[in-house]
Amino acid sequence: MLGGVYAGRADDLSLATTMPALARAARVEHTLLGAVRAAQAAAPRAPGEPVFGTLVGGLSRLVEAAATAGGATIRRDAAVRELTPTATGWRLTVGPTHAPELVDADAVLLAVPARPAARLLAGVADLAPGVAATVGALDYASVALITLALPRPELPALSGFLVPATEGLLIKASTFLTTKWGRLARPDGLALVRASVGRYGEEVPLQVTGDDLVEVVHRELSKVLGTPLPAPVASHVQRWGGALPQYAPGHLDRVAAVRSALRGTHPTLALAGAGYDGVGIPVCVRSGETAAEEIIKALGGSA
Ligand SMILES: Cc1cc2nc3c(=O)[nH]c(=O)nc-3n(C[C@H](O)[C@H](O)[C@H](O)COP(=O)(O)OP(=O)(O)OC[C@H]3O[C@@H](n4cnc5c(N)ncnc54)[C@H](O)[C@@H]3O)c2cc1C
């Protein structure tokens, strides 16, 4: 699971961050099986409740909805390059170096990955030593998603599968999109099959052309499924460089120490997102809400 979802190695990942419910159960249960059962019992699924959920029209609709919700002004494609404390809050330097724009704010919630967050924190005066470096120490794995449109392939009745690193394959997971999401099923039998490639510390195999990735994925899928798949009629390659955080053991303690340091010197500056609280959209939404509530309290309001 951890290899497939985090593109990392189970031995190197923090259980408390990647699987918090299992980590909690493992503190009281005596066997792994017992801990898994207890974690499952603590979050029961209603009969018929689907395992997966998404948005009709694709997840990018979430970005569009957030950009127009709540009457807030949302600026997209605006990279913040510098963060400076002022007498009343913060000054952000935004945009390209040849045309910088200064934006004043009461508070700042940094919901950016660890490396850009560390770069911004490094420029903040009065911050406890080591805070920026601790945030920036989080490493990331790069992955690529390759989607193939296959005419009437023979696929098992599954939503997909995960491939352990020990198999020696480039693919680490595959999703049969047209099976997983009934709405995508097509009357002509064309199937969309997506494969995820790339593991932590193994960037070299990704440094090939998109056509080469399509070729390798097609070959490996045929091998795993035990049947030669038809040639794809279309394909798509999406690269996600440095996308999946590799939480080393002790991650949550490091994040707690960083947050405590920020609260001490700069209570209107907070951190949220996958670089700190775990991967996945629900976790990131909760992380953002918690950080926003802290900031509102620091500003003297009630959350
Ligand atoms: C291939 C893949 C598949 C996934 N599938 C799922 C899934 O099915 N379900 C699920 O729940 N999760 C999934 N995830 C995980 C999920 O996408 C992430 O956990 C989540 O998007 C992280 O949200 P975030 O807001 O912390 O960071 P991000 O989504 O990385 O957003 C950070 C934002 O900060 C911006 N930024 C960076 N630097 C600056 C700067 N200096 N100034 C301004 N902005 C900046 C970036 O441009 C980016 O938009 C997947 C991840 C990957 C890589």
Coordinates of C-alpha atoms and ligand atoms in Angstrom, one line a residue:
M1 CA 0.0 0.0 0.0
L2 CA 2.7 2.5 1.0
G3 CA 4.8 1.7 -2.0
G4 CA 1.8 2.2 -4.3
V5 CA 0.3 5.3 -2.7
Y6 CA 3.4 7.1 -1.5
A7 CA 5.9 5.8 -4.1
G8 CA 8.2 5.2 -1.1
R9 CA 9.5 2.3 1.0
A10 CA 7.4 1.1 4.0
D11 CA 10.6 0.9 6.2
D12 CA 11.4 4.6 5.7
L13 CA 7.9 6.1 6.1
S14 CA 6.3 7.3 9.3
L15 CA 3.3 5.1 10.2
A16 CA 1.8 7.8 12.4
T17 CA 1.6 10.2 9.4
T18 CA 0.8 7.7 6.5
M19 CA -1.7 5.5 8.4
P20 CA -2.7 7.4 11.6
A21 CA -5.7 5.2 12.4
L22 CA -3.6 2.0 12.1
A23 CA -0.8 3.6 14.2
R24 CA -3.3 4.4 16.9
A25 CA -4.7 0.9 16.9
A26 CA -1.3 -0.6 16.9
R27 CA -0.5 1.0 20.3
V28 CA -3.2 -1.1 22.0
E29 CA -3.5 -4.2 19.8
H30 CA -0.9 -7.0 20.0
T31 CA -0.9 -8.1 16.4
L32 CA -0.9 -6.3 13.0
L33 CA -4.1 -8.2 12.1
G34 CA -5.8 -7.1 15.3
A35 CA -4.7 -3.5 14.7
V36 CA -6.1 -3.5 11.1
R37 CA -9.4 -5.0 12.4
A38 CA -9.6 -2.4 15.1
A39 CA -8.9 0.5 12.7
Q40 CA -11.5 -0.8 10.3
A41 CA -14.1 -1.2 13.1
A42 CA -13.4 2.4 14.2
A43 CA -14.4 3.7 10.8
P44 CA -17.2 1.4 9.6
R45 CA -18.5 1.9 6.0
A46 CA -22.3 1.9 5.5
P47 CA -23.5 -1.0 3.4
G48 CA -23.2 -0.1 -0.2
E49 CA -21.1 3.0 0.5
P50 CA -18.5 3.2 -2.3
V51 CA -14.8 2.9 -1.4
F52 CA -13.8 5.7 -3.8
G53 CA -15.3 9.1 -4.3
T54 CA -14.6 11.9 -6.7
L55 CA -16.2 14.9 -8.4
V56 CA -18.3 14.6 -11.6
G57 CA -16.3 16.3 -14.3
G58 CA -12.9 15.7 -12.6
L59 CA -11.1 16.9 -9.5
S60 CA -9.9 20.1 -11.3
R61 CA -13.5 21.3 -10.7
L62 CA -12.6 21.6 -7.0
V63 CA -10.0 24.3 -7.9
E64 CA -12.5 26.2 -10.0
A65 CA -15.1 26.0 -7.2
A66 CA -12.7 27.1 -4.6
A67 CA -11.6 30.0 -6.8
T68 CA -15.1 31.4 -7.0
A69 CA -16.5 30.4 -3.5
G70 CA -17.0 32.6 -0.5
G71 CA -16.5 36.0 -2.1
A72 CA -12.8 35.8 -1.5
T73 CA -10.3 37.3 -4.0
I74 CA -8.3 34.4 -5.3
R75 CA -5.1 35.1 -7.3
R76 CA -3.9 32.3 -9.4
D77 CA -0.5 31.9 -11.1
A78 CA 1.0 34.3 -8.5
A79 CA 4.2 32.9 -7.0
V80 CA 5.1 34.5 -3.6
R81 CA 8.9 35.0 -3.6
E82 CA 9.4 36.7 -0.2
L83 CA 7.7 37.0 3.1
T84 CA 8.5 39.9 5.4
P85 CA 7.0 40.6 8.9
T86 CA 5.7 44.2 9.2
A87 CA 4.4 46.2 12.2
T88 CA 0.8 45.1 11.4
G89 CA 1.2 41.7 9.7
W90 CA 3.0 40.6 6.6
R91 CA 4.3 41.9 3.3
L92 CA 4.4 39.4 0.4
T93 CA 6.6 39.9 -2.7
V94 CA 4.6 38.4 -5.5
G95 CA 5.3 37.7 -9.2
P96 CA 8.4 37.8 -11.4
T97 CA 11.6 39.5 -10.3
H98 CA 11.4 42.1 -13.1
A99 CA 7.8 43.1 -12.1
P100 CA 7.4 42.4 -8.4
E101 CA 4.2 43.3 -6.6
L102 CA 3.9 43.9 -2.9
V103 CA 0.8 42.6 -1.1
D104 CA 0.1 43.4 2.6
A105 CA -1.7 40.9 4.7
D106 CA -2.9 40.5 8.3
A107 CA -1.8 36.9 8.4
V108 CA -0.3 34.2 6.2
L109 CA -1.2 30.5 5.9
L110 CA 1.5 28.8 3.9
A111 CA -0.2 26.0 2.0
V112 CA 2.7 25.2 -0.3
P113 CA 5.0 22.2 -0.4
A114 CA 7.9 21.9 2.0
R115 CA 10.6 23.3 -0.3
P116 CA 9.0 26.6 -1.3
A117 CA 7.7 26.9 2.3
A118 CA 11.3 26.6 3.6
R119 CA 12.6 29.1 1.1
L120 CA 10.0 31.6 2.3
L121 CA 10.6 30.9 6.0
A122 CA 14.4 31.3 5.5
G123 CA 13.8 35.0 4.8
V124 CA 11.6 35.6 7.8
A125 CA 13.5 37.5 10.5
D126 CA 13.2 36.5 14.2
L127 CA 12.3 32.9 13.4
A128 CA 13.8 30.3 15.7
P129 CA 16.9 28.8 14.2
G130 CA 16.4 25.6 12.3
V131 CA 12.7 26.1 11.6
A132 CA 13.1 26.7 7.8
A133 CA 15.7 23.8 7.5
T134 CA 13.4 21.4 9.4
V135 CA 10.5 22.2 7.1
G136 CA 12.8 22.0 4.0
A137 CA 14.2 18.6 5.0
L138 CA 11.1 16.8 3.9
D139 CA 11.9 14.9 0.7
Y140 CA 9.5 14.1 -2.2
A141 CA 9.1 11.3 -4.8
S142 CA 8.5 12.1 -8.4
V143 CA 5.9 10.1 -10.4
A144 CA 4.3 10.1 -13.8
L145 CA 0.8 8.9 -14.8
I146 CA 0.4 7.3 -18.1
T147 CA -3.2 6.8 -19.5
L148 CA -3.9 4.4 -22.4
A149 CA -7.1 4.2 -24.4
L150 CA -7.4 0.5 -25.3
P151 CA -10.0 -0.9 -27.7
R152 CA -11.9 -3.8 -26.0
P153 CA -9.0 -5.1 -23.8
E154 CA -9.5 -8.2 -21.6
L155 CA -9.4 -6.7 -18.1
P156 CA -10.2 -8.4 -14.8
A157 CA -13.3 -7.1 -13.0
L158 CA -11.2 -4.9 -10.6
S159 CA -10.8 -1.2 -10.2
G160 CA -7.0 -1.7 -10.5
F161 CA -4.0 -3.1 -8.6
L162 CA -0.8 -2.1 -6.8
V163 CA 2.6 -3.5 -7.7
P164 CA 5.3 -4.0 -4.9
A165 CA 8.8 -2.8 -5.7
T166 CA 10.1 -6.3 -5.4
E167 CA 8.4 -7.2 -8.7
G168 CA 11.1 -5.2 -10.5
L169 CA 8.6 -3.4 -12.7
L170 CA 8.4 0.3 -13.5
I171 CA 4.6 0.5 -12.9
K172 CA 3.7 0.7 -9.2
A173 CA 0.0 1.0 -9.6
S174 CA -2.7 0.8 -12.2
T175 CA -6.3 2.0 -12.3
F176 CA -8.9 0.6 -14.7
L177 CA -10.7 4.0 -15.0
T178 CA -13.6 2.8 -17.0
T179 CA -14.3 0.1 -14.5
K180 CA -13.6 2.2 -11.4
W181 CA -15.8 5.1 -12.5
G182 CA -19.0 3.7 -14.1
R183 CA -19.7 7.1 -15.7
L184 CA -16.6 6.8 -17.9
A185 CA -17.8 3.4 -19.4
R186 CA -18.1 3.7 -23.1
P187 CA -20.6 1.8 -25.3
D188 CA -17.8 1.1 -27.9
G189 CA -15.9 -0.9 -25.3
L190 CA -12.9 1.5 -25.3
A191 CA -11.2 1.2 -21.9
L192 CA -9.1 3.8 -20.2
V193 CA -6.3 2.3 -18.2
R194 CA -4.0 4.4 -16.2
A195 CA -0.6 3.4 -14.7
S196 CA 1.5 5.2 -12.2
V197 CA 5.3 4.9 -12.5
G198 CA 8.2 6.2 -10.4
R199 CA 9.4 5.4 -6.9
Y200 CA 11.3 7.5 -4.4
G201 CA 15.0 7.8 -5.2
E202 CA 14.5 6.3 -8.7
E203 CA 14.1 9.3 -11.0
V204 CA 16.3 8.0 -13.8
P205 CA 13.7 5.6 -15.4
L206 CA 11.3 8.6 -15.7
Q207 CA 13.8 10.7 -17.7
V208 CA 12.8 9.2 -21.0
T209 CA 10.3 10.5 -23.6
G210 CA 6.6 10.2 -23.1
D211 CA 6.4 7.6 -26.0
D212 CA 9.0 5.5 -24.2
L213 CA 6.9 5.6 -21.0
V214 CA 3.8 4.6 -23.0
E215 CA 5.7 1.7 -24.5
V216 CA 7.0 0.4 -21.2
V217 CA 3.7 0.7 -19.5
H218 CA 1.9 -1.1 -22.3
R219 CA 4.4 -4.0 -22.2
E220 CA 4.4 -4.3 -18.3
L221 CA 0.5 -4.1 -18.1
S222 CA 0.3 -7.0 -20.7
K223 CA 2.8 -9.0 -18.6
V224 CA 1.0 -8.4 -15.2
L225 CA -2.4 -9.2 -16.7
G226 CA -1.1 -12.2 -18.5
T227 CA -2.5 -11.3 -21.9
P228 CA -1.2 -9.1 -24.7
L229 CA -3.2 -5.9 -24.6
P230 CA -4.3 -4.3 -27.8
A231 CA -2.3 -1.3 -29.1
P232 CA -3.5 2.0 -27.6
V233 CA -5.5 4.2 -29.9
A234 CA -4.5 7.2 -27.7
S235 CA -2.3 7.9 -24.7
H236 CA -1.6 10.7 -22.3
V237 CA 1.5 11.3 -20.1
Q238 CA 1.3 13.5 -17.0
R239 CA 4.5 14.1 -15.0
W240 CA 4.3 15.0 -11.4
G241 CA 7.8 16.1 -10.3
G242 CA 8.5 16.1 -6.5
A243 CA 4.8 15.4 -5.8
L244 CA 4.6 12.8 -3.0
P245 CA 6.0 13.6 0.4
Q246 CA 8.2 11.0 2.0
Y247 CA 7.4 11.4 5.7
A248 CA 10.4 9.9 7.6
P249 CA 9.7 8.5 11.2
G250 CA 9.4 11.4 13.6
H251 CA 7.7 13.7 11.0
L252 CA 4.8 14.6 13.2
D253 CA 7.1 15.6 16.1
R254 CA 9.2 17.8 13.7
V255 CA 6.0 19.5 12.4
A256 CA 4.7 20.0 16.0
A257 CA 8.1 21.6 17.0
V258 CA 8.0 23.9 13.9
R259 CA 4.4 25.0 14.6
S260 CA 5.2 25.6 18.3
A261 CA 8.1 27.8 17.2
L262 CA 5.9 29.7 14.8
R263 CA 3.2 30.2 17.5
G264 CA 5.9 31.6 19.8
T265 CA 7.3 34.3 17.5
H266 CA 4.8 34.7 14.6
P267 CA 1.3 33.5 15.6
T268 CA -0.2 34.9 12.4
L269 CA 2.0 32.7 10.2
A270 CA 0.8 29.0 9.9
L271 CA 1.5 25.9 7.8
A272 CA -1.0 23.6 6.2
G273 CA -1.2 20.9 3.5
A274 CA 0.4 17.6 2.5
G275 CA 3.9 18.7 3.5
Y276 CA 2.9 18.7 7.1
D277 CA -0.3 16.7 7.9
G278 CA -0.5 13.9 5.4
V279 CA -1.4 13.1 1.8
G280 CA -4.9 13.3 0.4
I281 CA -7.5 15.9 -0.2
P282 CA -9.6 15.3 2.9
V283 CA -6.6 15.5 5.1
C284 CA -5.4 18.7 3.4
V285 CA -8.8 20.3 3.8
R286 CA -8.8 19.5 7.5
S287 CA -5.2 20.8 7.8
G288 CA -6.1 24.1 6.1
E289 CA -9.2 24.5 8.3
T290 CA -7.3 23.9 11.5
A291 CA -4.5 26.3 10.5
A292 CA -7.1 29.0 9.5
E293 CA -8.8 28.6 12.9
E294 CA -5.5 29.1 14.7
I295 CA -4.8 32.2 12.7
I296 CA -8.3 33.6 13.4
K297 CA -7.7 33.1 17.1
A298 CA -4.3 34.8 16.9
L299 CA -6.0 37.8 15.2
G300 CA -8.4 38.0 18.1
G301 CA -11.4 36.6 16.4
S302 CA -13.4 33.4 17.1
A303 CA -13.2 30.5 14.7
Ligands
LIG1 C1 -0.4 11.5 -9.0 C2 -1.1 11.9 -7.8 C3 -2.4 11.3 -7.6 C4 -3.1 11.7 -6.4 N1 -4.4 11.2 -6.3 C5 -5.1 11.5 -5.2 C6 -6.4 11.1 -5.0 O1 -7.0 10.3 -5.9 N2 -7.1 11.5 -3.9 C7 -6.6 12.3 -3.0 O2 -7.2 12.6 -2.0 N3 -5.3 12.7 -3.1 C8 -4.6 12.4 -4.2 N4 -3.3 12.8 -4.3 C9 -2.7 13.6 -3.2 C10 -3.2 15.1 -3.3 O3 -3.2 15.5 -4.6 C11 -2.3 15.9 -2.4 O4 -2.1 15.3 -1.1 C12 -2.8 17.3 -2.3 O5 -3.1 17.9 -3.6 C13 -1.8 18.2 -1.6 O6 -2.5 19.5 -1.4 P1 -1.6 20.7 -0.9 O7 -2.6 21.9 -1.0 O8 -0.9 20.4 0.3 O9 -0.5 20.9 -2.0 P2 -0.6 21.1 -3.6 O10 -1.8 20.5 -4.2 O11 0.8 20.6 -4.1 O12 -0.7 22.7 -3.7 C14 0.4 23.5 -3.4 C15 0.2 24.7 -4.3 O13 1.2 25.7 -3.9 C16 1.6 26.4 -5.0 N5 2.9 27.1 -4.7 C17 4.1 26.5 -4.6 N6 5.0 27.5 -4.3 C18 4.4 28.7 -4.3 C19 4.7 30.0 -4.0 N7 6.0 30.3 -3.8 N8 3.8 31.0 -4.1 C20 2.5 30.6 -4.4 N9 2.1 29.4 -4.6 C21 3.0 28.4 -4.5 C22 1.7 25.3 -6.1 O14 1.7 25.8 -7.4 C23 0.5 24.5 -5.8 O15 -0.6 24.9 -6.5 C24 -2.5 12.5 -5.4 C25 -1.2 13.0 -5.7 C26 -0.5 12.7 -6.8 C27 0.8 13.3 -7.0

